[in-house]
Short mmCIF file of C-alpha atoms in Angstrom, two decimals:
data_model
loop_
_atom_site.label_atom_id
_atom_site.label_comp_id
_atom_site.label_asym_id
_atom_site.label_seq_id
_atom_site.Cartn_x
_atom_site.Cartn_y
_atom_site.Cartn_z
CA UNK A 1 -12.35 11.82 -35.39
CA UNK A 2 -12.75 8.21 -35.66
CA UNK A 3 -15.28 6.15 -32.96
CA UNK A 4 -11.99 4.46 -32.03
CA UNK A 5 -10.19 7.60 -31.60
CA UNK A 6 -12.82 8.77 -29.40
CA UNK A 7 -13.09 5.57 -27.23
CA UNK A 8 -9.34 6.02 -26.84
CA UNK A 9 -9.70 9.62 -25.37
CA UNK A 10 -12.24 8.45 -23.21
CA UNK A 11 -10.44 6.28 -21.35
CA UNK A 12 -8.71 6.72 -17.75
CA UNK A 13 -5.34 5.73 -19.30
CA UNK A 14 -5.90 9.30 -21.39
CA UNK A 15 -5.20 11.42 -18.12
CA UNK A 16 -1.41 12.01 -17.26
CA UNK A 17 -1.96 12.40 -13.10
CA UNK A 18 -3.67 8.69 -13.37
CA UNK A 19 -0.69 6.81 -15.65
CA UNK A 20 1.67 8.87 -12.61
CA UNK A 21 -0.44 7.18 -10.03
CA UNK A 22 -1.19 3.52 -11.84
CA UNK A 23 3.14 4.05 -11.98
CA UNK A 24 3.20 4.82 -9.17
CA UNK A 25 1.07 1.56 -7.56
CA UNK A 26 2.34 -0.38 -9.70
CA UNK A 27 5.91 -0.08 -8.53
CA UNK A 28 5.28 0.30 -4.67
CA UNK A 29 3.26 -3.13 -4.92
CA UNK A 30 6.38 -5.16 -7.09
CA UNK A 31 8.60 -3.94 -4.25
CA UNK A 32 6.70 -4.51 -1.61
CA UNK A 33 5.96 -7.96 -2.51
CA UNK A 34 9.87 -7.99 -2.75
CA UNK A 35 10.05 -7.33 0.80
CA UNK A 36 7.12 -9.66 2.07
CA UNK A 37 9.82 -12.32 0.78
CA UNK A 38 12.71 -10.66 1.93
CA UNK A 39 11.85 -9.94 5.69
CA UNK A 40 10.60 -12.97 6.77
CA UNK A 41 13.85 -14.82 5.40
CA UNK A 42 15.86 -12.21 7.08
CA UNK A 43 14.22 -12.96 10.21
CA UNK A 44 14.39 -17.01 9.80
CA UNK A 45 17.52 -17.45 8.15
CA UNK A 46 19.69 -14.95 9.51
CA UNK A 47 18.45 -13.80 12.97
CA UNK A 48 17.56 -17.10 13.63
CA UNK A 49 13.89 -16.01 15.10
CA UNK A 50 12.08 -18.26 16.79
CA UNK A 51 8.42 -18.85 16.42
CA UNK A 52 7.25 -16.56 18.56
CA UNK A 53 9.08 -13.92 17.09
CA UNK A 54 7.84 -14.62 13.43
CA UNK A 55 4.42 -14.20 14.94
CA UNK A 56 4.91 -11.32 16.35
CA UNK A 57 6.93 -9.54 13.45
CA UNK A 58 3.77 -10.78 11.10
CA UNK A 59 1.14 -9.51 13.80
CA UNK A 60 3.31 -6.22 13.88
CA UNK A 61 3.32 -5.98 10.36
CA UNK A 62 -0.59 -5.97 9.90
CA UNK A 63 -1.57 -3.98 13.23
CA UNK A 64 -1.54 -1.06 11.59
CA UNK A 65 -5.08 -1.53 9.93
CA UNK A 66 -6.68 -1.36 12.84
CA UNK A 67 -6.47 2.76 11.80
CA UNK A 68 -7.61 2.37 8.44
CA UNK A 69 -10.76 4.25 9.20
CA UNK A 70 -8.73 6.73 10.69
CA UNK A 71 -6.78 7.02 8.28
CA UNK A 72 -9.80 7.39 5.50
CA UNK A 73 -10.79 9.83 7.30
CA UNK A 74 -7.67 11.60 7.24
CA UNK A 75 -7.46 11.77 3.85
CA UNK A 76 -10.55 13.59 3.48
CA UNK A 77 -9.70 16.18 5.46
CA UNK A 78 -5.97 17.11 3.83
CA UNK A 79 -4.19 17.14 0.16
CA UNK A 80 -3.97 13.62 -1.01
CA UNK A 81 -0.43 14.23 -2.72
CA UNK A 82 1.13 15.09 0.69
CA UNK A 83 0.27 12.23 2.45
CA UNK A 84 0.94 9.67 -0.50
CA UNK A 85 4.87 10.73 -0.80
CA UNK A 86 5.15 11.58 3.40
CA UNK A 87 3.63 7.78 3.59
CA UNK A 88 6.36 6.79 0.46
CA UNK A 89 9.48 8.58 2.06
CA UNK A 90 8.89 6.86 5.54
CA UNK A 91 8.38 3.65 4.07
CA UNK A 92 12.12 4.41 2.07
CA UNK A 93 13.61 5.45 4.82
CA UNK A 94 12.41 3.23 7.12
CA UNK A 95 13.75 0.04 5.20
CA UNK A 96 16.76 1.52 4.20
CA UNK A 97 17.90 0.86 7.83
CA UNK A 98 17.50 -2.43 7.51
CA UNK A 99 20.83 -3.46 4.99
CA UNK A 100 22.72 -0.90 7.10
CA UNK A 101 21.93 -2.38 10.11
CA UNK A 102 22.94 -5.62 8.91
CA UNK A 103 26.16 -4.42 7.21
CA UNK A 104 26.88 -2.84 10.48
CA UNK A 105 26.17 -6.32 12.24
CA UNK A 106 23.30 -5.01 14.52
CA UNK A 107 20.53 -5.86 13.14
CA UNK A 108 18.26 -7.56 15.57
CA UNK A 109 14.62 -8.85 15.64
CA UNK A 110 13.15 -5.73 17.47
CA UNK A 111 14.32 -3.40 14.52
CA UNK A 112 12.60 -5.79 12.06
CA UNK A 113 8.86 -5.67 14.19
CA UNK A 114 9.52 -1.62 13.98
CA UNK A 115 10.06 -1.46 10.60
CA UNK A 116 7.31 -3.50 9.87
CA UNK A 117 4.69 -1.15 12.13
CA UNK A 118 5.85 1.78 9.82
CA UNK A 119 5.78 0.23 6.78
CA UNK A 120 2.45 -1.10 7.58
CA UNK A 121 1.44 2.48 9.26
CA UNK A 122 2.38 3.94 5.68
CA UNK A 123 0.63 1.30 3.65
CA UNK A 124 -2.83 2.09 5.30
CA UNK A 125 -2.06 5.96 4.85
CA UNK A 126 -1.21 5.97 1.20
CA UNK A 127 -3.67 2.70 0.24
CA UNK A 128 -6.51 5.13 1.70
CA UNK A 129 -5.18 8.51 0.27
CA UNK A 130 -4.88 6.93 -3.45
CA UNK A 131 -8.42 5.72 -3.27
CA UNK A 132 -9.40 9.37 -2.24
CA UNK A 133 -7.57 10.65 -4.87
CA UNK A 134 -8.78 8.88 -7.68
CA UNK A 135 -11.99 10.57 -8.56
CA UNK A 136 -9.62 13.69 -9.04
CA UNK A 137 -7.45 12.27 -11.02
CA UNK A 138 -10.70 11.28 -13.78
CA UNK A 139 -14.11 11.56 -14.64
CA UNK A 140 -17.24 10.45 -13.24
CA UNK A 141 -17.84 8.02 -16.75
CA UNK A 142 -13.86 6.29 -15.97
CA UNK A 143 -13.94 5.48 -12.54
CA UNK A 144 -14.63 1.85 -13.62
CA UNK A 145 -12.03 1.91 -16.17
CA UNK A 146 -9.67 3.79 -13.64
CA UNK A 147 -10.02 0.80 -10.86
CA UNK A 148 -9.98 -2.40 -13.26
CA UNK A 149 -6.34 -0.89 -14.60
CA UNK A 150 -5.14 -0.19 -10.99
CA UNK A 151 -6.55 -3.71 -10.48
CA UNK A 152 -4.97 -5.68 -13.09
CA UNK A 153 -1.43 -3.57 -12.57
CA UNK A 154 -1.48 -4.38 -9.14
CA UNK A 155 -2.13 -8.11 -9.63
CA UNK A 156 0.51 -8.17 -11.73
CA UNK A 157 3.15 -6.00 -9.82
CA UNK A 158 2.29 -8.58 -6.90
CA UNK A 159 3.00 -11.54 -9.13
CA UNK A 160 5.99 -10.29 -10.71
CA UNK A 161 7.37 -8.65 -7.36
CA UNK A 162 7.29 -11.91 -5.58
CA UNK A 163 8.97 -14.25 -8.05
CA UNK A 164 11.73 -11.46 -8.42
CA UNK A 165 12.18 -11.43 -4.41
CA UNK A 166 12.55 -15.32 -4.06
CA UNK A 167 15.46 -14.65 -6.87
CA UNK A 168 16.97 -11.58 -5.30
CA UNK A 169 17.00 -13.32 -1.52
CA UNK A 170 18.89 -16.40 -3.29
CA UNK A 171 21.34 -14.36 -5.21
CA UNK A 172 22.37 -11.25 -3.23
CA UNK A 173 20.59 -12.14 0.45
CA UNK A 174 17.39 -10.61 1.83
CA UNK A 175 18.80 -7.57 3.62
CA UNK A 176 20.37 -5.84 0.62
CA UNK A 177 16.98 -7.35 -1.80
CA UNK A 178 15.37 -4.52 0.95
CA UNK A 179 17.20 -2.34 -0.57
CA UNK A 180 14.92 -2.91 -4.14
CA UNK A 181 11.48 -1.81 -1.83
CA UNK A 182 13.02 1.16 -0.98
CA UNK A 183 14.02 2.53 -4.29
CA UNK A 184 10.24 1.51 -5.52
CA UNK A 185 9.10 4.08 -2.70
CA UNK A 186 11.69 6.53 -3.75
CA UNK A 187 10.49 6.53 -7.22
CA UNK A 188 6.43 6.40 -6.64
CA UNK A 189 7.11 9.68 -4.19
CA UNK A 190 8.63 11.16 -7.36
CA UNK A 191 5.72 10.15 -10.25
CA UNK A 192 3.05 11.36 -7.46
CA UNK A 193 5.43 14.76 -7.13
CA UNK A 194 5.36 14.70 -10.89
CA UNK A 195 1.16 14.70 -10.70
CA UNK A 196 -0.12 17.89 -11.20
CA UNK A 197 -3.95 17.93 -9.80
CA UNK A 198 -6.04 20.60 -8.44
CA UNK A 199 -7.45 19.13 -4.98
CA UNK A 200 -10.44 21.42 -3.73
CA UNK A 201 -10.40 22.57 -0.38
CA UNK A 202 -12.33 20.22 2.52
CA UNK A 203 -15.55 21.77 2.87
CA UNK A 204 -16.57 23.71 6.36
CA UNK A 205 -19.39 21.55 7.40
CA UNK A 206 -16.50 18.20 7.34
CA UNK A 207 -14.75 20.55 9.87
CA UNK A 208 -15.94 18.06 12.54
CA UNK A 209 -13.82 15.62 14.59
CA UNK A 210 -12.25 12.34 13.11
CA UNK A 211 -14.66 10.49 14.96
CA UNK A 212 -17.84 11.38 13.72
CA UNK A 213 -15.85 11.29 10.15
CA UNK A 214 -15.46 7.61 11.03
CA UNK A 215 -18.60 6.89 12.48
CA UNK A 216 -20.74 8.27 9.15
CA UNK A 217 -18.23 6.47 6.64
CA UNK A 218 -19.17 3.40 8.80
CA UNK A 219 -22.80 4.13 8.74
CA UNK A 220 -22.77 4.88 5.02
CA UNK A 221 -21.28 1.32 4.21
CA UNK A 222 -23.71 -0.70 6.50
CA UNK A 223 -26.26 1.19 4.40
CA UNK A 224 -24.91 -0.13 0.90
CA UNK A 225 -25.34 -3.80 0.88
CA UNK A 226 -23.34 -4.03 -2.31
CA UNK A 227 -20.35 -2.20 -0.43
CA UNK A 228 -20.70 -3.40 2.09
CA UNK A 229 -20.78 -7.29 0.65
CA UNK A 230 -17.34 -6.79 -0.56
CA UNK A 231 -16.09 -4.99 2.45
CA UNK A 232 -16.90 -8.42 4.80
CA UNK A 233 -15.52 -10.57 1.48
CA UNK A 234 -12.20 -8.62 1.82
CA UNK A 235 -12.04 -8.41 5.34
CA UNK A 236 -12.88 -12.32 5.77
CA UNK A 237 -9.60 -13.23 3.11
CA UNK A 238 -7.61 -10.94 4.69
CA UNK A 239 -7.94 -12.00 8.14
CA UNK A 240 -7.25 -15.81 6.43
CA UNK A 241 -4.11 -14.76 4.88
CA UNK A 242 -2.67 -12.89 7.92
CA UNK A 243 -2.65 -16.39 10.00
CA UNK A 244 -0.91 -18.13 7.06
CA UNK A 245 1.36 -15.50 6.56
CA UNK A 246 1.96 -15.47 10.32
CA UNK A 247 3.95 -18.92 10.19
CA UNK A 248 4.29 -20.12 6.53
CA UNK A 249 7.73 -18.33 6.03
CA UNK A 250 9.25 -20.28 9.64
CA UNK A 251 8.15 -23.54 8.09
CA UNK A 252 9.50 -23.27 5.11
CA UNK A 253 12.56 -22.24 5.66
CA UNK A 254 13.82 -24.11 8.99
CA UNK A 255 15.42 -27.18 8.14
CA UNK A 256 13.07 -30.25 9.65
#
C-alpha cells in the first residue's frame, strides 16, 4: 500500500457514519440559511409586522440558547442518534405549518415567534448532540480532520443556502421557500437513521442531576484557557449578530 493510500484511509472522510453526519450538516445548514431569509420576509412583506414584532420573532428565535448547557448535558446522558432526528423531525414538522397556514390564509405573527422557539429549541439539541457524537463516529488521530470538514461544509452550506433563499423568496414567495428547510430536515433525520454507530452506555457515576452535569462542564472550560478563549470569541460575535439580525431584515425590506 502506497503512503498516499494510507494517508487516504486515515482520514475522517474514510468512515461511513461521519460522510452520513458531514451530509447530514451540511444539508440542515443550506436549508436553514434558506429559512433565515425566508421568515423574516414572510413576516415584513406579507404579515406586515411591525418593528416590534420583528424584534421579538428574532429574540424568539435565539432564546433557546439560553439551554445550551442543558442541553450538552443532555446529550451525555442519552443516545446521540435519537435526539439528532427527534430534534430534525420537529424542526420538519414544525415549519411545514408554516406554507399551510398561509395557503389556508391564517397565518399570523404569533405562529411565526412559535415556530421560531422550536426551531431554535431543536437547533441547540442537535448542534450539541452532533458535537457529542463525533468522537464516535472517528478516531482519536481525526478529530482535527473530522471538525475542519464539518467546518468548511458548513461555511459553505451557509453561503450557498442563503443566496439560494434570496432566489427562492423572489421566485416562488417565502412561505412555500419554507417548504425547502423542511425537506433538508427530512432528509438529515434519514442519513443520521442510515448511521450505524455503537454508542456506549452513560457510565453510573454521570448518574447525577443535570445540574451538577452543567456546573462541572462549566468548571472544566474556565479551567482551559484555550477553550475557553474561543468560547468568549464565539459568544461575543454571536451576541453582535443577534442585534443585527434583530432589525436588518425590517429595514431592508420596508419601502422608505
Amino acid at each position: 500500500m502506497t503512503v498516499a493510500a494510507r494517508a487516504a484511509r486515515s482520514t475522517a472522510w474514510s468512515r461511513p457514519p461521519f460522510r452520513f453526519l458531514l451530509g447530514a450538516e451540511a444539508v440542515t445548514l443550506s436549508g436553514s440559511a434558506v429559512s433565515t431569509v425566508a421568515l423574516p420576509a414572510l413576516a415584513v412583506l406579507e404579515l406586515r409586522a411591525s418593528t416590534t414584532e420583528v424584534a421579538v420573532l428574532a429574540f424568539l428565535g435565539q432564546l433557546p440558547n439560553a439551554v445550551a448547557l442543558w442541553a450538552g448535558a443532555l446529550s451525555d446522558r442519552h443516545p446521540k442518534r435519537p435526539q439528532l432526528i427527534a430534534s430534525d423531525l420537529a424542526a420538519a414538522a414544525a415549519l411545514v405549518t408554516i406554507p399551510a397556514a398561509a395557503l389556508a390564509g391564517v397565518l399570523t405573527v404569533g405562529q411565526l415567534c412559535a415556530v421560531a422557539v422550536v426551531l431554535g429549541a431543536a437547533k441547540v439539541v442537535h448542534d450539541a448532540a452532533a458535537i457529542s457524537l463525533l468522537p464516535a463516529l472517528v478516531g482519536p488521530d481525526q478529530l482535527h480532520d473530522a471538525n475542519s470538514k464539518i467546518g468548511a461544509a458548513s461555511s459553505v452550506a451557509d453561503s450557498a443556502g442563503t443566496n439560494a433563499g434570496a432566489l427562492l423568496v423572489g421566485a416562488v414567495g417565502p412561505a412555500r421557500s419554507v417548504l425547502v428547510d423542511a425537506v433538508s430536515f427530512l432528509i438529515s433525520a434519514v442519513l443520521i437513521w442510515r448511521m450505524r454507530v455503537p454508542e456506549t452506555a452513560t457510565a453510573p457515576r454521570a448518574r447525577t442531576g443535570l445540574a451538577r452535569d452543567i456546573v462541572d462542564g462549566v468548571r472544566y472550560v474556565a479551567r482551559q484557557p484555550t477553550i475557553r478563549t474561543v468560547i468568549a470569541a464565539l459568544s461575543t460575535l454571536s451576541f453582535g449578530l443577534a442585534v443585527m439580525n434583530t432589525y436588518w431584515a425590517y429595514y431592508l425590506l420596508v419601502p422608505a
